[in-house]
Coordinates of C-alpha atoms and ligand atoms in Angstrom, one line a residue:
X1 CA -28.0 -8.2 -12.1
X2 CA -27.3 -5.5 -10.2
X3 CA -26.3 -6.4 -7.1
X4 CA -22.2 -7.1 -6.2
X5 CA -22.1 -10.2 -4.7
X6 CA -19.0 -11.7 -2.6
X7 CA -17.5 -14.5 -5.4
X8 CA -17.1 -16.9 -2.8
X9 CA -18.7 -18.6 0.3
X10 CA -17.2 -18.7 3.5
X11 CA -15.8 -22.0 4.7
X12 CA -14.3 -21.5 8.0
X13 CA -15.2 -18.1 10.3
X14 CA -13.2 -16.6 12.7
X15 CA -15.1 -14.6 15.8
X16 CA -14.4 -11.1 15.6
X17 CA -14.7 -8.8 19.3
X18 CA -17.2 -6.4 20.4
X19 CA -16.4 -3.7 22.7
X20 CA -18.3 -1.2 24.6
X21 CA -17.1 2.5 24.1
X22 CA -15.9 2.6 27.6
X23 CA -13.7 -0.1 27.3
X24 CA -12.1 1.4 24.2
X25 CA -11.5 4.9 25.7
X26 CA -9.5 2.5 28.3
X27 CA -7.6 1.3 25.4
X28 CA -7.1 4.3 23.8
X29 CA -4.9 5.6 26.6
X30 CA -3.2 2.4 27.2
X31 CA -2.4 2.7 24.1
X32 CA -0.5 6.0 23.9
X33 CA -3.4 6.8 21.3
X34 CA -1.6 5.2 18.3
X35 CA -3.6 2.7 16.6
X36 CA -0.7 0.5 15.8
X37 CA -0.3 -0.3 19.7
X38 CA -4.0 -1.4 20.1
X39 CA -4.1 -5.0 20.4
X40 CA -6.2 -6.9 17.7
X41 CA -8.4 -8.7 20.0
X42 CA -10.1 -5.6 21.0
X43 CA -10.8 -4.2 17.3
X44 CA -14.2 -5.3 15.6
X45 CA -13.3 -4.4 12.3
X46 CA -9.5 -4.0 11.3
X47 CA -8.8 -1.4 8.5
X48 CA -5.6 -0.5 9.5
X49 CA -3.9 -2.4 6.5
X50 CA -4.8 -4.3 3.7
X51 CA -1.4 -5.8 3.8
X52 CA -0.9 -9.7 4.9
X53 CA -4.7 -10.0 5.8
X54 CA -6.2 -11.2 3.1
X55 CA -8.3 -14.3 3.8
X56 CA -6.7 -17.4 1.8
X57 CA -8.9 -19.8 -0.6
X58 CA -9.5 -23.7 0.0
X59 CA -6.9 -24.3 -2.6
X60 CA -4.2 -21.8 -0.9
X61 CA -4.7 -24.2 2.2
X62 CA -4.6 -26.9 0.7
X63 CA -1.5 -25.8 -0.9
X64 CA -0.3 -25.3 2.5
X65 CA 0.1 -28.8 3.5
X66 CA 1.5 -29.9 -0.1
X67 CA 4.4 -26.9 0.8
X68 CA 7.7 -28.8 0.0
X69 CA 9.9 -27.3 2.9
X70 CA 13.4 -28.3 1.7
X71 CA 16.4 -25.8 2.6
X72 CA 17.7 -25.4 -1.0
X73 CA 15.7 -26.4 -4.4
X74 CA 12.0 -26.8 -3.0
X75 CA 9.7 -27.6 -5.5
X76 CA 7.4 -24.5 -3.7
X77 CA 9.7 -22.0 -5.2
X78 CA 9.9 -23.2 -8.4
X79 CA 6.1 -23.0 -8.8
X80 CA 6.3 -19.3 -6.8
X81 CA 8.9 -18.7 -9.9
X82 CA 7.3 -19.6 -12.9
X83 CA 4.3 -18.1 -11.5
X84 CA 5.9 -14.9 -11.3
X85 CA 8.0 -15.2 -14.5
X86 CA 4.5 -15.4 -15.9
X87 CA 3.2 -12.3 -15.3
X88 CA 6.1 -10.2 -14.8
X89 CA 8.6 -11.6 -17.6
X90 CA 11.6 -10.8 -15.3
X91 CA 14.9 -12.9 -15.7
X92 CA 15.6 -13.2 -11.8
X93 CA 13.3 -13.3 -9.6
X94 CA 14.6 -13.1 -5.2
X95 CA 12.6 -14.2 -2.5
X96 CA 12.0 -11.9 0.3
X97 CA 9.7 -12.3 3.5
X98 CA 8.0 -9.2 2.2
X99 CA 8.1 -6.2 0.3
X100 CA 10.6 -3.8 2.7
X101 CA 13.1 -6.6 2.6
X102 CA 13.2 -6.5 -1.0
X103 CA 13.2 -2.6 -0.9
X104 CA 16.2 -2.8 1.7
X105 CA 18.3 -5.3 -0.8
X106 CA 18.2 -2.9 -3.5
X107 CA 18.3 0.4 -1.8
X108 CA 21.8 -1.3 -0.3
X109 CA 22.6 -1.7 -3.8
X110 CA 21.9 1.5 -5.9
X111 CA 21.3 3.6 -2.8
X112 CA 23.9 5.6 -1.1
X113 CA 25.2 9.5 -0.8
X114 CA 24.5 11.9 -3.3
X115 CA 22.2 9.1 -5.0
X116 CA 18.3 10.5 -5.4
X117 CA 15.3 7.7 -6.3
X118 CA 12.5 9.5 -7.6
X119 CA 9.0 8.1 -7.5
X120 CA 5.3 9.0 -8.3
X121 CA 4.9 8.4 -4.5
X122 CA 7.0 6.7 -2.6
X123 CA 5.9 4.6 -0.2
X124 CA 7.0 5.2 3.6
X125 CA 8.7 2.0 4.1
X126 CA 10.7 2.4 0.6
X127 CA 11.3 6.4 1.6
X128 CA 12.3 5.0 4.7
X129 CA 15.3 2.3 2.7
X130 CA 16.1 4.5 0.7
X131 CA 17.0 7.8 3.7
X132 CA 18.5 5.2 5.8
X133 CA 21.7 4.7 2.6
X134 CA 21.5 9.0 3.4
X135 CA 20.1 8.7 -0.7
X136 CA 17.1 10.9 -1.3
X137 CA 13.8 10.3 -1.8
X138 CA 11.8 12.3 -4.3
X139 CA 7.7 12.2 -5.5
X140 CA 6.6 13.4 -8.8
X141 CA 2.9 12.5 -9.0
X142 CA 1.0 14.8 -11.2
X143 CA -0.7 17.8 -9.7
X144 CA -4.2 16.5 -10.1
X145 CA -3.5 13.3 -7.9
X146 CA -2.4 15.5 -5.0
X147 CA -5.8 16.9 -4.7
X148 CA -7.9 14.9 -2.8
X149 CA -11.5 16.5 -4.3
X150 CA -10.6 16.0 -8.1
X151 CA -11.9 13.1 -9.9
X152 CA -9.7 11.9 -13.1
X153 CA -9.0 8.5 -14.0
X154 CA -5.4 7.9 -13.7
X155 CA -4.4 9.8 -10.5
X156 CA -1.2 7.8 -9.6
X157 CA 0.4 9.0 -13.0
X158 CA 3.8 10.2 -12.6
X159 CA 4.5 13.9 -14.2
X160 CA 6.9 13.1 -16.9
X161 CA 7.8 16.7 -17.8
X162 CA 8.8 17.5 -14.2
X163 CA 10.6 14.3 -14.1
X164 CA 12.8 15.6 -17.2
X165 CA 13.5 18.2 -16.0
X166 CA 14.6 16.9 -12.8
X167 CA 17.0 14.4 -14.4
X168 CA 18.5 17.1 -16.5
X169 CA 19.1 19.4 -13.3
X170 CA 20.6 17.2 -11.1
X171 CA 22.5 14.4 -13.3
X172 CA 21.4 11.1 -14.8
X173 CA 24.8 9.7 -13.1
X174 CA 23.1 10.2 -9.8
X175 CA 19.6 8.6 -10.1
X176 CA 20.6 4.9 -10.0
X177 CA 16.7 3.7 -10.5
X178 CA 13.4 5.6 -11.0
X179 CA 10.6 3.9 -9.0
X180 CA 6.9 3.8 -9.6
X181 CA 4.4 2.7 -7.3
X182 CA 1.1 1.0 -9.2
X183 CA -1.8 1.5 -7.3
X184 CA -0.3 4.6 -5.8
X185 CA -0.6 3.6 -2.3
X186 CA -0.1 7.1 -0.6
X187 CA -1.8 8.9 -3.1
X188 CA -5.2 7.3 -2.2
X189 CA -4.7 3.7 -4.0
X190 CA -5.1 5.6 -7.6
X191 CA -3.7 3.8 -10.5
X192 CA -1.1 4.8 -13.2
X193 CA -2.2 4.4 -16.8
X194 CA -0.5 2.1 -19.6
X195 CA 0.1 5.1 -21.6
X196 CA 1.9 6.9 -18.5
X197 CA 4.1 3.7 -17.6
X198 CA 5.1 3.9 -21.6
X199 CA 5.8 7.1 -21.1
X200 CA 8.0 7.7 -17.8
X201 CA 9.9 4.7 -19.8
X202 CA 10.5 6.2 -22.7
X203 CA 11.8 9.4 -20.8
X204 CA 14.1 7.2 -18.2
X205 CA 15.7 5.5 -21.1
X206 CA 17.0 8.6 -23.0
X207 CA 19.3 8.8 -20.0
X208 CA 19.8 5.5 -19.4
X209 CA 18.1 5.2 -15.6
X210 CA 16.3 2.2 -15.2
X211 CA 12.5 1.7 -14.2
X212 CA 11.2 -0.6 -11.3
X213 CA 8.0 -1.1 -10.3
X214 CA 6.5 -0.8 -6.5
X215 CA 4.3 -3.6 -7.8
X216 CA 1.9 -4.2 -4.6
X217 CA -1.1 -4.1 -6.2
X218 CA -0.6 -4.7 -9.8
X219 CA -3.5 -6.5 -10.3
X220 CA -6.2 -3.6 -9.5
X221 CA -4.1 -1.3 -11.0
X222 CA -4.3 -3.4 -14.2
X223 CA -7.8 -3.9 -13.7
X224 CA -8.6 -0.1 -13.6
X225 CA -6.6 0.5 -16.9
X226 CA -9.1 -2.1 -18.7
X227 CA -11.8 -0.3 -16.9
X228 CA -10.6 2.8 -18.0
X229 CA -7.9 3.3 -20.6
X230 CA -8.8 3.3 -24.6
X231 CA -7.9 -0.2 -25.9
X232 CA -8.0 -2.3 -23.1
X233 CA -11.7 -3.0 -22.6
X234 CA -11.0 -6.4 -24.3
X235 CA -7.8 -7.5 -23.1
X236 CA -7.4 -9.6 -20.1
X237 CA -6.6 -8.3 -16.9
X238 CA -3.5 -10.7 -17.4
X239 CA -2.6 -9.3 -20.7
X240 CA -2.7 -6.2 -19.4
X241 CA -0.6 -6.7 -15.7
X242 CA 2.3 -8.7 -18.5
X243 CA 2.1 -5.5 -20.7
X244 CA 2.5 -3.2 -17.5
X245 CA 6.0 -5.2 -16.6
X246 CA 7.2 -5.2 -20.2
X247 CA 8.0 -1.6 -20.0
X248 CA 10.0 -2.1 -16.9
X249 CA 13.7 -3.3 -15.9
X250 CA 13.0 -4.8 -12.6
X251 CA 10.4 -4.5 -9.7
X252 CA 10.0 -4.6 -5.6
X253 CA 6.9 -6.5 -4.6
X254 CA 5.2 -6.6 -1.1
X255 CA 3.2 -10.1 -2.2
X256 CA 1.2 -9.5 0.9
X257 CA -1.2 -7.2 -1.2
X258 CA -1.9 -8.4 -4.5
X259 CA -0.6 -12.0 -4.0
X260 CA -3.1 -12.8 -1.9
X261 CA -1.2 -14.2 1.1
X262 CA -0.5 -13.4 4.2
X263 CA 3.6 -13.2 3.8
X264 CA 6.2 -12.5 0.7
X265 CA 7.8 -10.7 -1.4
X266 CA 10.2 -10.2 -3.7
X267 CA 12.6 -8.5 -6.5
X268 CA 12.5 -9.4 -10.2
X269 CA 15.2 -7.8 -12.2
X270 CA 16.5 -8.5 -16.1
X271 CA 20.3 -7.2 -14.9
X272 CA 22.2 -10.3 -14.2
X273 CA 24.7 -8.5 -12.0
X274 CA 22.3 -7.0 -9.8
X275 CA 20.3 -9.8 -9.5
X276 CA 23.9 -11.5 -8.5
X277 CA 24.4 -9.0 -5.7
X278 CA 20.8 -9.3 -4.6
X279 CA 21.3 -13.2 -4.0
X280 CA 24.3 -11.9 -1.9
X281 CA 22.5 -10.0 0.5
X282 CA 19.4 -12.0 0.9
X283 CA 21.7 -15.1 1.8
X284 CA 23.2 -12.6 4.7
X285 CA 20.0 -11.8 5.9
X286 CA 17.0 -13.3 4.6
X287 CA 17.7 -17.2 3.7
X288 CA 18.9 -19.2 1.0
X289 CA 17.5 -18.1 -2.6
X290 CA 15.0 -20.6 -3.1
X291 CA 13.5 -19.6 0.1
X292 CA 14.0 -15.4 0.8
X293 CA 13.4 -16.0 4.6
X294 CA 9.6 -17.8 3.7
X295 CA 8.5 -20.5 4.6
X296 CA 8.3 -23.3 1.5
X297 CA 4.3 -23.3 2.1
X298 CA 4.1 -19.9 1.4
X299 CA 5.9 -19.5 -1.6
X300 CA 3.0 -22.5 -2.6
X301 CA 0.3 -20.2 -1.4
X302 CA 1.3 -17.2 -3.0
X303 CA 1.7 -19.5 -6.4
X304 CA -2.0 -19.7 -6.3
X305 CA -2.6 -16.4 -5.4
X306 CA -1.1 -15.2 -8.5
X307 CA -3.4 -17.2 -10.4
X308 CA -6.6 -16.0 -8.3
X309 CA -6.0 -12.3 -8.4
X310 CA -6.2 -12.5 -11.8
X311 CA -9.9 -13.7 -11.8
X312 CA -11.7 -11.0 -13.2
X313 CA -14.5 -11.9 -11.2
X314 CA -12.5 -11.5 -7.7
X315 CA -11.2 -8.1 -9.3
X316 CA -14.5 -6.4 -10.5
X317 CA -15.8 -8.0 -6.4
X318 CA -12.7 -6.3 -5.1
X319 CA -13.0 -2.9 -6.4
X320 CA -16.6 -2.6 -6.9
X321 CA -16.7 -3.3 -2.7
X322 CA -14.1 0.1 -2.5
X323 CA -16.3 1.4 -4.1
X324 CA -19.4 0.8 -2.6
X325 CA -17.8 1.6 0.6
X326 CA -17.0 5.1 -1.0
X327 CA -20.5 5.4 -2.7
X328 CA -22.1 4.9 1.1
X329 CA -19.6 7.9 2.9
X330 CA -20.5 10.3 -0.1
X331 CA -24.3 9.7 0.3
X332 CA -23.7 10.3 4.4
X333 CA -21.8 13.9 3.0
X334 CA -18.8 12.6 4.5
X335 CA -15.6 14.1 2.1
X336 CA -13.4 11.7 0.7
X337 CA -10.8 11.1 -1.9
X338 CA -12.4 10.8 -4.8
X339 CA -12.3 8.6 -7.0
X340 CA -12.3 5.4 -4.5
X341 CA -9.1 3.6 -5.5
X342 CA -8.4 -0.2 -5.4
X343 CA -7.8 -1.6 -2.1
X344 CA -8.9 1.5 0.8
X345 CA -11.0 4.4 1.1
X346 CA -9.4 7.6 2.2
X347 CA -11.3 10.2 4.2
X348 CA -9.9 14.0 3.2
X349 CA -9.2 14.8 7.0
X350 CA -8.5 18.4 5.6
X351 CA -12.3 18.9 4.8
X352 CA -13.4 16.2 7.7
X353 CA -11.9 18.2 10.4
X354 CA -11.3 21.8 9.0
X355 CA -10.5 23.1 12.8
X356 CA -7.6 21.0 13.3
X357 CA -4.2 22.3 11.7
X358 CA -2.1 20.0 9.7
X359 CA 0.8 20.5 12.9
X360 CA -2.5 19.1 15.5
X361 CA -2.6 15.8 12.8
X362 CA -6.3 16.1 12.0
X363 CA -6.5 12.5 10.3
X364 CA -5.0 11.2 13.6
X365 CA -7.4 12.5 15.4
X366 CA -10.3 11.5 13.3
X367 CA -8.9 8.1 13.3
X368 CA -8.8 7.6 16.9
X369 CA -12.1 9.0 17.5
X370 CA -13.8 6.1 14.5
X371 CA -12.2 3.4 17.0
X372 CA -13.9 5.1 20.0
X373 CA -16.9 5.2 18.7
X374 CA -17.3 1.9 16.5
X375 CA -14.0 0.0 17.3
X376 CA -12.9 0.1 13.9
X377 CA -8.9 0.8 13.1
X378 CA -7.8 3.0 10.2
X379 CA -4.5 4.6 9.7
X380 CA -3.6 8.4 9.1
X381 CA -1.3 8.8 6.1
X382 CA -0.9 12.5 6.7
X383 CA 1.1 14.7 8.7
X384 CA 2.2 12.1 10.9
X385 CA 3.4 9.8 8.2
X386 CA 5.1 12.5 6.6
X387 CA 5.4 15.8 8.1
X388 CA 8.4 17.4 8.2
X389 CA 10.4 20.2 10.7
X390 CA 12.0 23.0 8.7
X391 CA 15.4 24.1 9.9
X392 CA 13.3 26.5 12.2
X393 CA 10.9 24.1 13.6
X394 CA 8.3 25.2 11.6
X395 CA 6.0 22.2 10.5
X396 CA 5.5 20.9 6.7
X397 CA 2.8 19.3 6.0
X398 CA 2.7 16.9 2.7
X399 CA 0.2 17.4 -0.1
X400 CA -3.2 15.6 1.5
X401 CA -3.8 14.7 4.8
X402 CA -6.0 12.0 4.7
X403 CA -7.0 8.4 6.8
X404 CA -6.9 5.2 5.2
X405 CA -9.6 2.3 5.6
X406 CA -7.8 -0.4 3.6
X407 CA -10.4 -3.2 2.8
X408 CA -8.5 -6.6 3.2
X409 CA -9.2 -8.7 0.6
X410 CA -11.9 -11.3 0.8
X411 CA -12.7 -10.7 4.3
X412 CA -15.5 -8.3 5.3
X413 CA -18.9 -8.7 3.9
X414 CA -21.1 -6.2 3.0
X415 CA -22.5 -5.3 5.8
X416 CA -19.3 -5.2 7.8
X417 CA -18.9 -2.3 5.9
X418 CA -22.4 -0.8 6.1
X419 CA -21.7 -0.8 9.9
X420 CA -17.9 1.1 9.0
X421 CA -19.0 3.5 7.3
X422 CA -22.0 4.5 9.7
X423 CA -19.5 5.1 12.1
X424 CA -17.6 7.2 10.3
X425 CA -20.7 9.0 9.3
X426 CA -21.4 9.8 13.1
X427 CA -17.4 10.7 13.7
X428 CA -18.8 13.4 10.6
X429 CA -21.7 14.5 12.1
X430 CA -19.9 15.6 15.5
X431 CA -16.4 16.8 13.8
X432 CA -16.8 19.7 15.8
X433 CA -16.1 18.3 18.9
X434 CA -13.0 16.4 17.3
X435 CA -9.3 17.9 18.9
X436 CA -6.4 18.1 18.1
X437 CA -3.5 16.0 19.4
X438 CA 0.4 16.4 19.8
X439 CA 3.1 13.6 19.9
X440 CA 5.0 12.8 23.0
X441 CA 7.6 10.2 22.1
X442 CA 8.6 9.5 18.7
X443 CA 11.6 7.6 17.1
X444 CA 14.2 8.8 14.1
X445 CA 12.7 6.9 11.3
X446 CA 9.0 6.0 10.5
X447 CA 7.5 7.5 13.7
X448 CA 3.7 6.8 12.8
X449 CA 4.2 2.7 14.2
X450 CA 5.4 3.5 17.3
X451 CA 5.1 7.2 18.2
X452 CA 2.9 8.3 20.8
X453 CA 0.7 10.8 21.2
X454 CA -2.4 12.7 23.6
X455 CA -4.5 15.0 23.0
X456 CA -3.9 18.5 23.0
X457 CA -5.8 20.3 26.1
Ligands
F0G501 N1 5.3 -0.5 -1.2 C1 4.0 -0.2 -1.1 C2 3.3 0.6 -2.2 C3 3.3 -0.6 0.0 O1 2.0 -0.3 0.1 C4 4.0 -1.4 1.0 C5 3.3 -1.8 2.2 C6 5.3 -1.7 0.8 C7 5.9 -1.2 -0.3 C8 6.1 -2.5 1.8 O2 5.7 -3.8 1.9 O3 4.8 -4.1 4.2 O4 5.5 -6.0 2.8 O5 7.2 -4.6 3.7 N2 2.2 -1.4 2.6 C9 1.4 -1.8 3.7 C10 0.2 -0.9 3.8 C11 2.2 -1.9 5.0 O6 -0.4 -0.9 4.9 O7 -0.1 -0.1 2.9 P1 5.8 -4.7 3.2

């Protein structure tokens, strides 16, 4: 059969709002026009993050109420652990209430003065840990995965010769752990390949820098190597995810992606002493170790989720419904970063809105004007995510500026996103009209959740 189907029925529904365009341009304005001030009661269909929304099974609620909420030693955590230990093979595994809190404990760690972390991309909360030690920050994603109109397979990989050569210029001494981020979130949800992960370790090692995986979304990324690499066609998605860790000292997850909950995270590391010092922090600011500032019942739901996103049927669902969602923009014309990735869809606001300079955040603007017209929320991950001021005040702009429709998982049905993407479609049709915008107010670090913005006369 041809058609995708949804690999589940619904059991429960929950009533989602529908606005009138005039009531939204209301919003808009209250609203500083940032998406992330917009209250969720007024949004018909929430793309703005993938993260913590996915919807939960029958047995993840049920799991729920079995939750065993003791302080210290709860039964929860133990089957969270071996869960874990399953798939990645780490030693330690810490508890956190989600992925930043994990980044935090170890950027507190190896972070610091003079160190540098690099990364294929970074993400902007673990850019944001590591500045905030005054370490660096530094992406080495291969030149084909910063263009947004080139289709290869492995987009996320990291470019191990520039990654050399960056270790021999500045030091091995100062690079306390090299990061990779699987899907690469920020570079349009694009995987890294087995081969590439093999080979990033074999180059850290020579010098003795250790590898840790931003592991969010493991699980598609795992699922697109069997898709797409030479010799994984028949091996199991889990095979694969186990092999993906085995080549790694440690990770940072954000469990709200790819462990199918709505909270959690955590570290897993083979180094006894760090994991030592982890358990340190995390009892200063997160909770006790067999807890990482969760709740018991989560650590049971995310158990389970561990287990479900391994189903290869959930997978093939999951990213066959990016896809589709891409397929449908690309027959409307509309440009977007191709090829769809594993958990969003990411319009190339550089060929959406050509009018717009980077310094006027085109992907901004786009995605303010798809929640005017359909009430739908996206998120820019361009300029205003990552631009920079040189010393002169001149603007840099990073690689791509694009805006991110992250699919939660299990929750929109087909034609949820039939009716996304016609909006966007229409946004496409009138781009013309589409201006610019300037920011008003904006904070020190991570100014895309709260800065605010209007549009530029
Ligand atoms: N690393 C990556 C690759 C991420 O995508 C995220 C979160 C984090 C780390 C931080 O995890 O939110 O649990 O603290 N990404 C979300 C997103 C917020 O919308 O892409 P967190």
């Amino acid at each position: 059969m041809k058609t995708l189907i949804e690999p589940f029925k619904i059991k429960t529904v929950e009533e989602i709002p529908i606005t009138t365009i005039g009531q939204r341009e209301k919003l808009l304005k209250e609203a500083f026009y940032n998406p992330f001030y917009l209250k969720s009661q007024f949004i018909t269909i929430d793309m703005l993050t993938d993260s913590g929304t996915t919807a939960m099974s029958s047995k993840q609620w049920a799991g729920l109420i079995d939750g065993d909420e003791s302080y210290a030693g709860s039964k929860s955590y133990y089957k969270f652990e071996k869960a874990v230990k399953d798939i990645t093979g780490f030693k330690y595994i810490i508890p956190a209430h989600q992925g930043r809190a994990a980044e935090r404990i170890l950027f507190t760690l190896l972070g610091g003065k003079g160190k540098i972390i690099p990364n294929n991309t970074h993400f902007d909360t673990t850019r944001g840990n590591i500045e905030y030690t005054k370490a660096e920050a530094v992406d080495f994603v291969t030149e084909i995965g910063k263009q947004a109109d080139k289709v290869a397979d492995f987009k996320g990989n990291m470019d191990v010769d520039a990654l050399e050569k960056f270790i021999k210029k500045v030091g091995a001494k100062n690079i306390p752990v090299c990061m990779m981020t699987v899907t690469n979130n920020t570079g349009g949800g694009q995987p890294v390949s087995m081969q590439n992960i093999r080979e990033t370790k074999a180059v850290l090692k020579k010098y003795g820098i250790p590898l840790f995986l931003d592991c969010c979304r493991f699980a598609e990324n795992a699922y697109f190597i069997k898709l797409r690499e030479k010799g994984y066609a028949n091996k199991t998605v889990k095979q694969i995810a186990q092999e993906m860790f085995s080549y790694a000292d440690g990770c940072t997850m954000s469990a709200k992606k790819d462990g199918l909950s709505n909270t959690g995270g955590f570290i897993g590391t083979n180094d006894r002493k760090l994991a030592e010092k982890a358990k340190e922090l995390l009892i200063i600011t997160e909770g006790f170790i067999t807890y990482g500032g969760l709740a018991r019942r989560d650590l049971e739901a995310l158990a389970i989720g561990f287990q479900e996103v391994l189903n290869e049927d959930y997978l093939q669902y999951r990213v066959g419904q990016v896809k589709m969602f891409g397929d449908l923009l690309m027959k409307y014309g509309v440009p977007i970063l191709v090829p769809t990735g594993g958990h969003a869809v990411y319009l190339d606001a550089k060929r959406f809105a050509r009018h717009i300079l980077p310094e006027q955040y085109p992907g901004h603007s786009i995605a303010l004007e798809v929640y005017r017209v359909g009430g739908i929320r996206s998120c820019e991950i361009g300029s205003v995510m990552f631009g920079r001021k040189d010393e002169n005040g001149k603007h840099i702009a990073p690689n791509m500026e694009l805006v991110r429709f992250a699919v939660p998982r299990r929750v929109y049905t087909k034609s949820h996103i039939e009716y996304t993407a016609e909006a966007i479609a229409e946004v496409y049709d009138n781009r013309k009209k589409l201006k610019g915008v300037k920011i008003v107010w904006e904070p020190p670090f991570l100014r895309h959740f709260t800065a605010k913005f209007e549009y530029i006369k």
